[in-house]
């Protein structure tokens, strides 16, 4: 062809690919730009107003019976966080009460295969080997499946989170970020702290005390501080207000 192609110059203006936007020249009246964020394998996530940037995000969420009466907001916020994840990273979701399990499993059936108490801890029975979490690609079908599990999973007895963190730190690779939400109603509030300290690696943990009692705040703050994360506490009056907004939005739709 005698028509020469325009020169295309890719200029990276920042060494941080998560925020770089690279111009590709001017093709006539059309300015073409390429979003370089995917090259950084990093994306923004926001859960309950707590923001992070990571490639591999794990949610560890309290599905204990003590969440009854406040779980509507938890389910709504978790589903929104999952829905907003862009398709450039990986995600995993663990629920816990006494047992721990991967989101999407039958919580009531699994509960029959664990034994223990909040004070003594919970363990799977000898002949049962729980399914461990694996990294999932952030695709529309995966997000749909996780959101369905968020709404359909029932609350069950117990509040023990050390098993969830043990699983988290055995994932390969370890999570970049863990969002950990609990109401903190456990008789063993300092459970798992030593495990987290020993195995955390570079994982940052963002803790969310969800209508948690005063005694639960210190361990949640310690977990966030020792991993370079942040802690947030959502009081019951805030939860009730958020619940009203959910109901009002449903009525409008």
PDB file of C-alpha atoms in Angstrom:
ATOM      1  CA  UNK A   1       0.000   0.000   0.000  1.00  0.00           C
ATOM      2  CA  UNK A   2       1.133   3.550  -0.690  1.00  0.00           C
ATOM      3  CA  UNK A   3      -0.619   4.734   2.460  1.00  0.00           C
ATOM      4  CA  UNK A   4       1.927   4.876   5.243  1.00  0.00           C
ATOM      5  CA  UNK A   5       0.894   3.780   8.710  1.00  0.00           C
ATOM      6  CA  UNK A   6       1.189   6.411  11.448  1.00  0.00           C
ATOM      7  CA  UNK A   7       4.010   6.088  13.920  1.00  0.00           C
ATOM      8  CA  UNK A   8       2.870   4.597  17.212  1.00  0.00           C
ATOM      9  CA  UNK A   9       5.013   5.491  20.203  1.00  0.00           C
ATOM     10  CA  UNK A  10       4.314   3.839  23.545  1.00  0.00           C
ATOM     11  CA  UNK A  11       5.563   6.024  26.342  1.00  0.00           C
ATOM     12  CA  UNK A  12       5.352   4.807  29.927  1.00  0.00           C
ATOM     13  CA  UNK A  13       5.221   7.880  32.128  1.00  0.00           C
ATOM     14  CA  UNK A  14       5.357   6.027  35.433  1.00  0.00           C
ATOM     15  CA  UNK A  15       7.225   3.044  36.772  1.00  0.00           C
ATOM     16  CA  UNK A  16       4.085   2.105  38.694  1.00  0.00           C
ATOM     17  CA  UNK A  17       2.040   0.080  36.164  1.00  0.00           C
ATOM     18  CA  UNK A  18      -0.976   0.136  38.452  1.00  0.00           C
ATOM     19  CA  UNK A  19      -1.528   3.817  37.666  1.00  0.00           C
ATOM     20  CA  UNK A  20       0.231   4.330  34.327  1.00  0.00           C
ATOM     21  CA  UNK A  21      -1.818   5.285  31.280  1.00  0.00           C
ATOM     22  CA  UNK A  22       0.243   5.013  28.127  1.00  0.00           C
ATOM     23  CA  UNK A  23      -0.556   7.170  25.054  1.00  0.00           C
ATOM     24  CA  UNK A  24      -0.228   5.425  21.709  1.00  0.00           C
ATOM     25  CA  UNK A  25      -0.018   8.485  19.514  1.00  0.00           C
ATOM     26  CA  UNK A  26      -2.787  10.276  17.638  1.00  0.00           C
ATOM     27  CA  UNK A  27      -4.522   8.403  14.804  1.00  0.00           C
ATOM     28  CA  UNK A  28      -6.183  11.252  12.952  1.00  0.00           C
ATOM     29  CA  UNK A  29      -8.955  12.654  15.110  1.00  0.00           C
ATOM     30  CA  UNK A  30      -8.953   9.631  17.421  1.00  0.00           C
ATOM     31  CA  UNK A  31      -6.676   9.570  20.455  1.00  0.00           C
ATOM     32  CA  UNK A  32      -5.949   5.994  21.544  1.00  0.00           C
ATOM     33  CA  UNK A  33      -4.840   5.135  25.062  1.00  0.00           C
ATOM     34  CA  UNK A  34      -3.940   1.844  26.685  1.00  0.00           C
ATOM     35  CA  UNK A  35      -4.673   1.137  30.345  1.00  0.00           C
ATOM     36  CA  UNK A  36      -1.456  -0.322  31.748  1.00  0.00           C
ATOM     37  CA  UNK A  37      -2.961  -1.345  35.104  1.00  0.00           C
ATOM     38  CA  UNK A  38      -3.283  -5.004  34.143  1.00  0.00           C
ATOM     39  CA  UNK A  39       0.465  -5.219  33.683  1.00  0.00           C
ATOM     40  CA  UNK A  40       0.936  -4.496  37.352  1.00  0.00           C
ATOM     41  CA  UNK A  41      -1.201  -7.455  38.362  1.00  0.00           C
ATOM     42  CA  UNK A  42      -2.595  -5.226  41.075  1.00  0.00           C
ATOM     43  CA  UNK A  43      -6.140  -4.074  41.590  1.00  0.00           C
ATOM     44  CA  UNK A  44      -8.094  -2.015  44.066  1.00  0.00           C
ATOM     45  CA  UNK A  45     -10.514  -3.716  46.421  1.00  0.00           C
ATOM     46  CA  UNK A  46     -12.939  -2.187  48.888  1.00  0.00           C
ATOM     47  CA  UNK A  47     -14.748  -4.116  51.618  1.00  0.00           C
ATOM     48  CA  UNK A  48     -16.821  -2.302  54.241  1.00  0.00           C
ATOM     49  CA  UNK A  49     -15.009   0.913  53.326  1.00  0.00           C
ATOM     50  CA  UNK A  50     -11.550  -0.594  53.867  1.00  0.00           C
ATOM     51  CA  UNK A  51      -9.440  -0.256  50.723  1.00  0.00           C
ATOM     52  CA  UNK A  52      -6.441  -2.270  49.621  1.00  0.00           C
ATOM     53  CA  UNK A  53      -4.439  -2.966  46.497  1.00  0.00           C
ATOM     54  CA  UNK A  54      -3.350  -6.548  45.839  1.00  0.00           C
ATOM     55  CA  UNK A  55      -3.195  -9.317  43.273  1.00  0.00           C
ATOM     56  CA  UNK A  56      -4.433 -12.156  45.510  1.00  0.00           C
ATOM     57  CA  UNK A  57      -7.219 -11.297  47.933  1.00  0.00           C
ATOM     58  CA  UNK A  58      -8.670 -13.652  50.531  1.00  0.00           C
ATOM     59  CA  UNK A  59     -11.849 -13.004  52.509  1.00  0.00           C
ATOM     60  CA  UNK A  60     -12.197 -14.707  55.919  1.00  0.00           C
ATOM     61  CA  UNK A  61     -15.757 -14.056  57.054  1.00  0.00           C
ATOM     62  CA  UNK A  62     -17.611 -14.892  60.273  1.00  0.00           C
ATOM     63  CA  UNK A  63     -20.736 -16.994  59.645  1.00  0.00           C
ATOM     64  CA  UNK A  64     -21.339 -17.811  63.299  1.00  0.00           C
ATOM     65  CA  UNK A  65     -24.819 -17.910  64.870  1.00  0.00           C
ATOM     66  CA  UNK A  66     -24.001 -14.779  66.891  1.00  0.00           C
ATOM     67  CA  UNK A  67     -24.112 -12.845  63.598  1.00  0.00           C
ATOM     68  CA  UNK A  68     -27.877 -13.403  63.470  1.00  0.00           C
ATOM     69  CA  UNK A  69     -29.733 -10.125  63.188  1.00  0.00           C
ATOM     70  CA  UNK A  70     -26.776  -8.336  61.623  1.00  0.00           C
ATOM     71  CA  UNK A  71     -25.874 -10.671  58.771  1.00  0.00           C
ATOM     72  CA  UNK A  72     -28.017  -8.906  56.151  1.00  0.00           C
ATOM     73  CA  UNK A  73     -25.488  -6.065  55.893  1.00  0.00           C
ATOM     74  CA  UNK A  74     -22.528  -8.462  55.992  1.00  0.00           C
ATOM     75  CA  UNK A  75     -23.934 -10.495  53.082  1.00  0.00           C
ATOM     76  CA  UNK A  76     -24.733  -7.362  51.098  1.00  0.00           C
ATOM     77  CA  UNK A  77     -21.326  -5.754  51.627  1.00  0.00           C
ATOM     78  CA  UNK A  78     -19.423  -8.962  50.861  1.00  0.00           C
ATOM     79  CA  UNK A  79     -21.390  -9.567  47.672  1.00  0.00           C
ATOM     80  CA  UNK A  80     -20.735  -5.976  46.521  1.00  0.00           C
ATOM     81  CA  UNK A  81     -17.010  -6.352  47.231  1.00  0.00           C
ATOM     82  CA  UNK A  82     -16.861  -9.575  45.194  1.00  0.00           C
ATOM     83  CA  UNK A  83     -18.892  -8.088  42.348  1.00  0.00           C
ATOM     84  CA  UNK A  84     -16.499  -5.126  42.032  1.00  0.00           C
ATOM     85  CA  UNK A  85     -13.333  -7.227  41.769  1.00  0.00           C
ATOM     86  CA  UNK A  86     -11.796  -6.670  38.316  1.00  0.00           C
ATOM     87  CA  UNK A  87     -10.594  -9.613  36.251  1.00  0.00           C
ATOM     88  CA  UNK A  88      -6.856  -9.084  36.773  1.00  0.00           C
ATOM     89  CA  UNK A  89      -6.309 -10.970  40.007  1.00  0.00           C
ATOM     90  CA  UNK A  90      -7.301 -14.013  42.054  1.00  0.00           C
ATOM     91  CA  UNK A  91      -9.731 -14.440  44.930  1.00  0.00           C
ATOM     92  CA  UNK A  92     -10.640 -16.988  47.604  1.00  0.00           C
ATOM     93  CA  UNK A  93     -13.337 -16.921  50.284  1.00  0.00           C
ATOM     94  CA  UNK A  94     -13.344 -18.803  53.601  1.00  0.00           C
ATOM     95  CA  UNK A  95     -16.318 -18.832  55.975  1.00  0.00           C
ATOM     96  CA  UNK A  96     -16.008 -19.867  59.599  1.00  0.00           C
ATOM     97  CA  UNK A  97     -18.093 -20.529  62.690  1.00  0.00           C
ATOM     98  CA  UNK A  98     -16.658 -23.346  64.817  1.00  0.00           C
ATOM     99  CA  UNK A  99     -15.486 -25.113  61.641  1.00  0.00           C
ATOM    100  CA  UNK A 100     -13.875 -23.391  58.671  1.00  0.00           C
ATOM    101  CA  UNK A 101     -14.969 -24.103  55.121  1.00  0.00           C
ATOM    102  CA  UNK A 102     -14.607 -22.852  51.557  1.00  0.00           C
ATOM    103  CA  UNK A 103     -17.491 -20.659  50.391  1.00  0.00           C
ATOM    104  CA  UNK A 104     -20.040 -22.719  48.473  1.00  0.00           C
ATOM    105  CA  UNK A 105     -19.836 -25.846  50.605  1.00  0.00           C
ATOM    106  CA  UNK A 106     -22.748 -27.172  52.685  1.00  0.00           C
ATOM    107  CA  UNK A 107     -22.183 -25.507  56.061  1.00  0.00           C
ATOM    108  CA  UNK A 108     -24.652 -27.638  58.028  1.00  0.00           C
ATOM    109  CA  UNK A 109     -23.297 -30.937  56.704  1.00  0.00           C
ATOM    110  CA  UNK A 110     -19.710 -29.861  57.349  1.00  0.00           C
ATOM    111  CA  UNK A 111     -20.582 -28.849  60.906  1.00  0.00           C
ATOM    112  CA  UNK A 112     -21.364 -32.506  61.648  1.00  0.00           C
ATOM    113  CA  UNK A 113     -17.790 -33.424  60.745  1.00  0.00           C
ATOM    114  CA  UNK A 114     -16.102 -31.077  63.220  1.00  0.00           C
ATOM    115  CA  UNK A 115     -15.883 -31.258  67.011  1.00  0.00           C
ATOM    116  CA  UNK A 116     -14.896 -28.738  69.652  1.00  0.00           C
ATOM    117  CA  UNK A 117     -15.755 -25.550  71.500  1.00  0.00           C
ATOM    118  CA  UNK A 118     -14.753 -21.899  71.385  1.00  0.00           C
ATOM    119  CA  UNK A 119     -12.526 -22.275  74.435  1.00  0.00           C
ATOM    120  CA  UNK A 120     -10.837 -25.552  73.448  1.00  0.00           C
ATOM    121  CA  UNK A 121     -10.830 -24.964  69.692  1.00  0.00           C
ATOM    122  CA  UNK A 122     -12.482 -26.832  66.815  1.00  0.00           C
ATOM    123  CA  UNK A 123     -10.973 -29.611  64.708  1.00  0.00           C
ATOM    124  CA  UNK A 124     -12.291 -31.890  61.957  1.00  0.00           C
ATOM    125  CA  UNK A 125     -13.037 -35.452  63.034  1.00  0.00           C
ATOM    126  CA  UNK A 126     -10.230 -37.922  62.335  1.00  0.00           C
ATOM    127  CA  UNK A 127     -11.696 -39.538  59.225  1.00  0.00           C
ATOM    128  CA  UNK A 128     -12.651 -36.229  57.577  1.00  0.00           C
ATOM    129  CA  UNK A 129     -10.259 -34.172  55.460  1.00  0.00           C
ATOM    130  CA  UNK A 130     -11.639 -30.668  54.749  1.00  0.00           C
ATOM    131  CA  UNK A 131     -11.333 -29.081  51.321  1.00  0.00           C
ATOM    132  CA  UNK A 132      -8.680 -26.372  51.452  1.00  0.00           C
ATOM    133  CA  UNK A 133      -9.062 -23.007  49.672  1.00  0.00           C
ATOM    134  CA  UNK A 134      -7.496 -22.476  46.245  1.00  0.00           C
ATOM    135  CA  UNK A 135      -7.020 -19.324  44.208  1.00  0.00           C
ATOM    136  CA  UNK A 136      -9.824 -18.674  41.760  1.00  0.00           C
ATOM    137  CA  UNK A 137      -9.677 -16.397  38.719  1.00  0.00           C
ATOM    138  CA  UNK A 138     -11.920 -13.350  38.936  1.00  0.00           C
ATOM    139  CA  UNK A 139     -14.402 -14.249  36.191  1.00  0.00           C
ATOM    140  CA  UNK A 140     -18.139 -13.484  35.935  1.00  0.00           C
ATOM    141  CA  UNK A 141     -19.032 -17.125  36.655  1.00  0.00           C
ATOM    142  CA  UNK A 142     -16.749 -17.318  39.714  1.00  0.00           C
ATOM    143  CA  UNK A 143     -18.127 -14.051  41.075  1.00  0.00           C
ATOM    144  CA  UNK A 144     -21.698 -15.274  40.541  1.00  0.00           C
ATOM    145  CA  UNK A 145     -20.938 -18.516  42.387  1.00  0.00           C
ATOM    146  CA  UNK A 146     -19.311 -16.753  45.332  1.00  0.00           C
ATOM    147  CA  UNK A 147     -22.113 -14.207  45.625  1.00  0.00           C
ATOM    148  CA  UNK A 148     -24.672 -17.017  45.603  1.00  0.00           C
ATOM    149  CA  UNK A 149     -22.779 -18.711  48.444  1.00  0.00           C
ATOM    150  CA  UNK A 150     -22.645 -15.409  50.331  1.00  0.00           C
ATOM    151  CA  UNK A 151     -26.428 -15.198  50.422  1.00  0.00           C
ATOM    152  CA  UNK A 152     -27.331 -18.883  50.727  1.00  0.00           C
ATOM    153  CA  UNK A 153     -24.899 -20.063  53.415  1.00  0.00           C
ATOM    154  CA  UNK A 154     -26.597 -20.406  56.828  1.00  0.00           C
ATOM    155  CA  UNK A 155     -25.115 -19.261  60.126  1.00  0.00           C
ATOM    156  CA  UNK A 156     -23.857 -22.079  62.368  1.00  0.00           C
ATOM    157  CA  UNK A 157     -22.568 -22.487  65.919  1.00  0.00           C
ATOM    158  CA  UNK A 158     -19.116 -21.493  67.179  1.00  0.00           C
ATOM    159  CA  UNK A 159     -16.589 -18.701  66.592  1.00  0.00           C
ATOM    160  CA  UNK A 160     -13.053 -19.977  66.011  1.00  0.00           C
ATOM    161  CA  UNK A 161     -10.846 -18.407  63.358  1.00  0.00           C
ATOM    162  CA  UNK A 162      -7.381 -19.935  63.843  1.00  0.00           C
ATOM    163  CA  UNK A 163      -8.131 -22.790  61.406  1.00  0.00           C
ATOM    164  CA  UNK A 164      -9.025 -20.260  58.700  1.00  0.00           C
ATOM    165  CA  UNK A 165      -5.710 -18.458  59.087  1.00  0.00           C
ATOM    166  CA  UNK A 166      -3.769 -21.723  59.128  1.00  0.00           C
ATOM    167  CA  UNK A 167      -5.368 -22.570  55.775  1.00  0.00           C
ATOM    168  CA  UNK A 168      -4.691 -19.065  54.470  1.00  0.00           C
ATOM    169  CA  UNK A 169      -0.963 -19.234  55.159  1.00  0.00           C
ATOM    170  CA  UNK A 170      -0.678 -22.655  53.518  1.00  0.00           C
ATOM    171  CA  UNK A 171      -2.017 -21.306  50.223  1.00  0.00           C
ATOM    172  CA  UNK A 172       0.549 -21.101  47.445  1.00  0.00           C
ATOM    173  CA  UNK A 173       1.297 -18.303  47.032  1.00  0.00           C
ATOM    174  CA  UNK A 174       0.152 -16.696  50.267  1.00  0.00           C
ATOM    175  CA  UNK A 175      -2.496 -13.959  50.058  1.00  0.00           C
ATOM    176  CA  UNK A 176      -1.322 -10.424  49.438  1.00  0.00           C
ATOM    177  CA  UNK A 177      -4.271  -9.176  51.487  1.00  0.00           C
ATOM    178  CA  UNK A 178      -6.762 -10.805  53.850  1.00  0.00           C
ATOM    179  CA  UNK A 179     -10.044  -9.136  54.730  1.00  0.00           C
ATOM    180  CA  UNK A 180     -11.029 -10.582  58.101  1.00  0.00           C
ATOM    181  CA  UNK A 181     -14.502  -9.787  59.438  1.00  0.00           C
ATOM    182  CA  UNK A 182     -15.875 -11.075  62.745  1.00  0.00           C
ATOM    183  CA  UNK A 183     -18.299 -10.041  65.461  1.00  0.00           C
ATOM    184  CA  UNK A 184     -15.614 -11.202  67.904  1.00  0.00           C
ATOM    185  CA  UNK A 185     -18.001 -13.205  70.096  1.00  0.00           C
ATOM    186  CA  UNK A 186     -15.506 -15.890  71.030  1.00  0.00           C
ATOM    187  CA  UNK A 187     -14.394 -17.117  74.440  1.00  0.00           C
ATOM    188  CA  UNK A 188     -10.849 -17.189  73.102  1.00  0.00           C
ATOM    189  CA  UNK A 189     -10.311 -13.750  71.616  1.00  0.00           C
ATOM    190  CA  UNK A 190      -6.546 -14.146  71.271  1.00  0.00           C
ATOM    191  CA  UNK A 191      -6.795 -17.389  69.310  1.00  0.00           C
ATOM    192  CA  UNK A 192      -4.509 -17.562  66.309  1.00  0.00           C
ATOM    193  CA  UNK A 193      -2.379 -14.525  67.171  1.00  0.00           C
ATOM    194  CA  UNK A 194       0.811 -16.543  67.554  1.00  0.00           C
ATOM    195  CA  UNK A 195       0.041 -18.492  64.385  1.00  0.00           C
ATOM    196  CA  UNK A 196      -0.443 -15.252  62.445  1.00  0.00           C
ATOM    197  CA  UNK A 197       2.773 -13.798  63.863  1.00  0.00           C
ATOM    198  CA  UNK A 198       4.782 -16.856  62.819  1.00  0.00           C
ATOM    199  CA  UNK A 199       3.303 -17.518  59.379  1.00  0.00           C
ATOM    200  CA  UNK A 200       2.074 -14.158  58.032  1.00  0.00           C
ATOM    201  CA  UNK A 201       4.990 -13.540  55.689  1.00  0.00           C
ATOM    202  CA  UNK A 202       4.208 -10.405  53.669  1.00  0.00           C
ATOM    203  CA  UNK A 203       0.441 -10.821  53.928  1.00  0.00           C
ATOM    204  CA  UNK A 204      -1.422  -7.729  55.125  1.00  0.00           C
ATOM    205  CA  UNK A 205      -4.549  -8.317  57.197  1.00  0.00           C
ATOM    206  CA  UNK A 206      -7.376  -5.801  57.290  1.00  0.00           C
ATOM    207  CA  UNK A 207      -9.597  -6.548  60.280  1.00  0.00           C
ATOM    208  CA  UNK A 208     -13.227  -5.504  60.545  1.00  0.00           C
ATOM    209  CA  UNK A 209     -14.890  -5.734  63.931  1.00  0.00           C
ATOM    210  CA  UNK A 210     -18.541  -6.069  63.038  1.00  0.00           C
ATOM    211  CA  UNK A 211     -20.729  -5.051  65.959  1.00  0.00           C
ATOM    212  CA  UNK A 212     -17.943  -6.516  68.078  1.00  0.00           C
ATOM    213  CA  UNK A 213     -17.814  -6.227  71.879  1.00  0.00           C
ATOM    214  CA  UNK A 214     -15.157  -3.997  73.445  1.00  0.00           C
ATOM    215  CA  UNK A 215     -13.040  -7.023  74.394  1.00  0.00           C
ATOM    216  CA  UNK A 216     -12.656  -8.054  70.752  1.00  0.00           C
ATOM    217  CA  UNK A 217     -11.088  -4.779  69.643  1.00  0.00           C
ATOM    218  CA  UNK A 218      -7.608  -5.275  71.054  1.00  0.00           C
ATOM    219  CA  UNK A 219      -6.837  -8.596  69.299  1.00  0.00           C
ATOM    220  CA  UNK A 220      -8.230  -7.306  65.997  1.00  0.00           C
ATOM    221  CA  UNK A 221      -6.087  -4.181  66.259  1.00  0.00           C
ATOM    222  CA  UNK A 222      -3.039  -6.327  67.066  1.00  0.00           C
ATOM    223  CA  UNK A 223      -3.603  -8.546  64.023  1.00  0.00           C
ATOM    224  CA  UNK A 224      -3.811  -5.528  61.717  1.00  0.00           C
ATOM    225  CA  UNK A 225      -0.812  -3.794  63.292  1.00  0.00           C
ATOM    226  CA  UNK A 226       1.514  -6.797  63.189  1.00  0.00           C
ATOM    227  CA  UNK A 227       0.834  -7.361  59.469  1.00  0.00           C
ATOM    228  CA  UNK A 228       0.873  -3.765  58.244  1.00  0.00           C
ATOM    229  CA  UNK A 229      -2.878  -3.744  57.654  1.00  0.00           C
ATOM    230  CA  UNK A 230      -5.638  -1.604  59.130  1.00  0.00           C
ATOM    231  CA  UNK A 231      -8.495  -2.201  61.545  1.00  0.00           C
ATOM    232  CA  UNK A 232     -12.033  -0.862  61.413  1.00  0.00           C
ATOM    233  CA  UNK A 233     -14.956  -1.225  63.791  1.00  0.00           C
ATOM    234  CA  UNK A 234     -18.550  -1.001  62.685  1.00  0.00           C
ATOM    235  CA  UNK A 235     -20.904  -0.288  65.572  1.00  0.00           C
ATOM    236  CA  UNK A 236     -24.408  -1.716  65.871  1.00  0.00           C
ATOM    237  CA  UNK A 237     -26.102   1.633  65.193  1.00  0.00           C
ATOM    238  CA  UNK A 238     -24.125   1.896  61.939  1.00  0.00           C
ATOM    239  CA  UNK A 239     -25.157  -1.633  60.991  1.00  0.00           C
ATOM    240  CA  UNK A 240     -28.823  -0.814  61.617  1.00  0.00           C
ATOM    241  CA  UNK A 241     -28.559   2.308  59.465  1.00  0.00           C
ATOM    242  CA  UNK A 242     -26.913   0.346  56.645  1.00  0.00           C
ATOM    243  CA  UNK A 243     -29.654  -2.251  56.918  1.00  0.00           C
ATOM    244  CA  UNK A 244     -32.291   0.465  56.472  1.00  0.00           C
ATOM    245  CA  UNK A 245     -30.547   1.592  53.292  1.00  0.00           C
ATOM    246  CA  UNK A 246     -30.610  -1.961  51.939  1.00  0.00           C
ATOM    247  CA  UNK A 247     -34.348  -2.239  52.601  1.00  0.00           C
ATOM    248  CA  UNK A 248     -35.020   1.196  51.074  1.00  0.00           C
ATOM    249  CA  UNK A 249     -33.052   0.349  47.933  1.00  0.00           C
ATOM    250  CA  UNK A 250     -34.967  -2.910  47.556  1.00  0.00           C
ATOM    251  CA  UNK A 251     -38.251  -1.045  47.893  1.00  0.00           C
ATOM    252  CA  UNK A 252     -37.203   1.451  45.215  1.00  0.00           C
ATOM    253  CA  UNK A 253     -36.175  -1.329  42.835  1.00  0.00           C
TER     254      UNK A 253
END
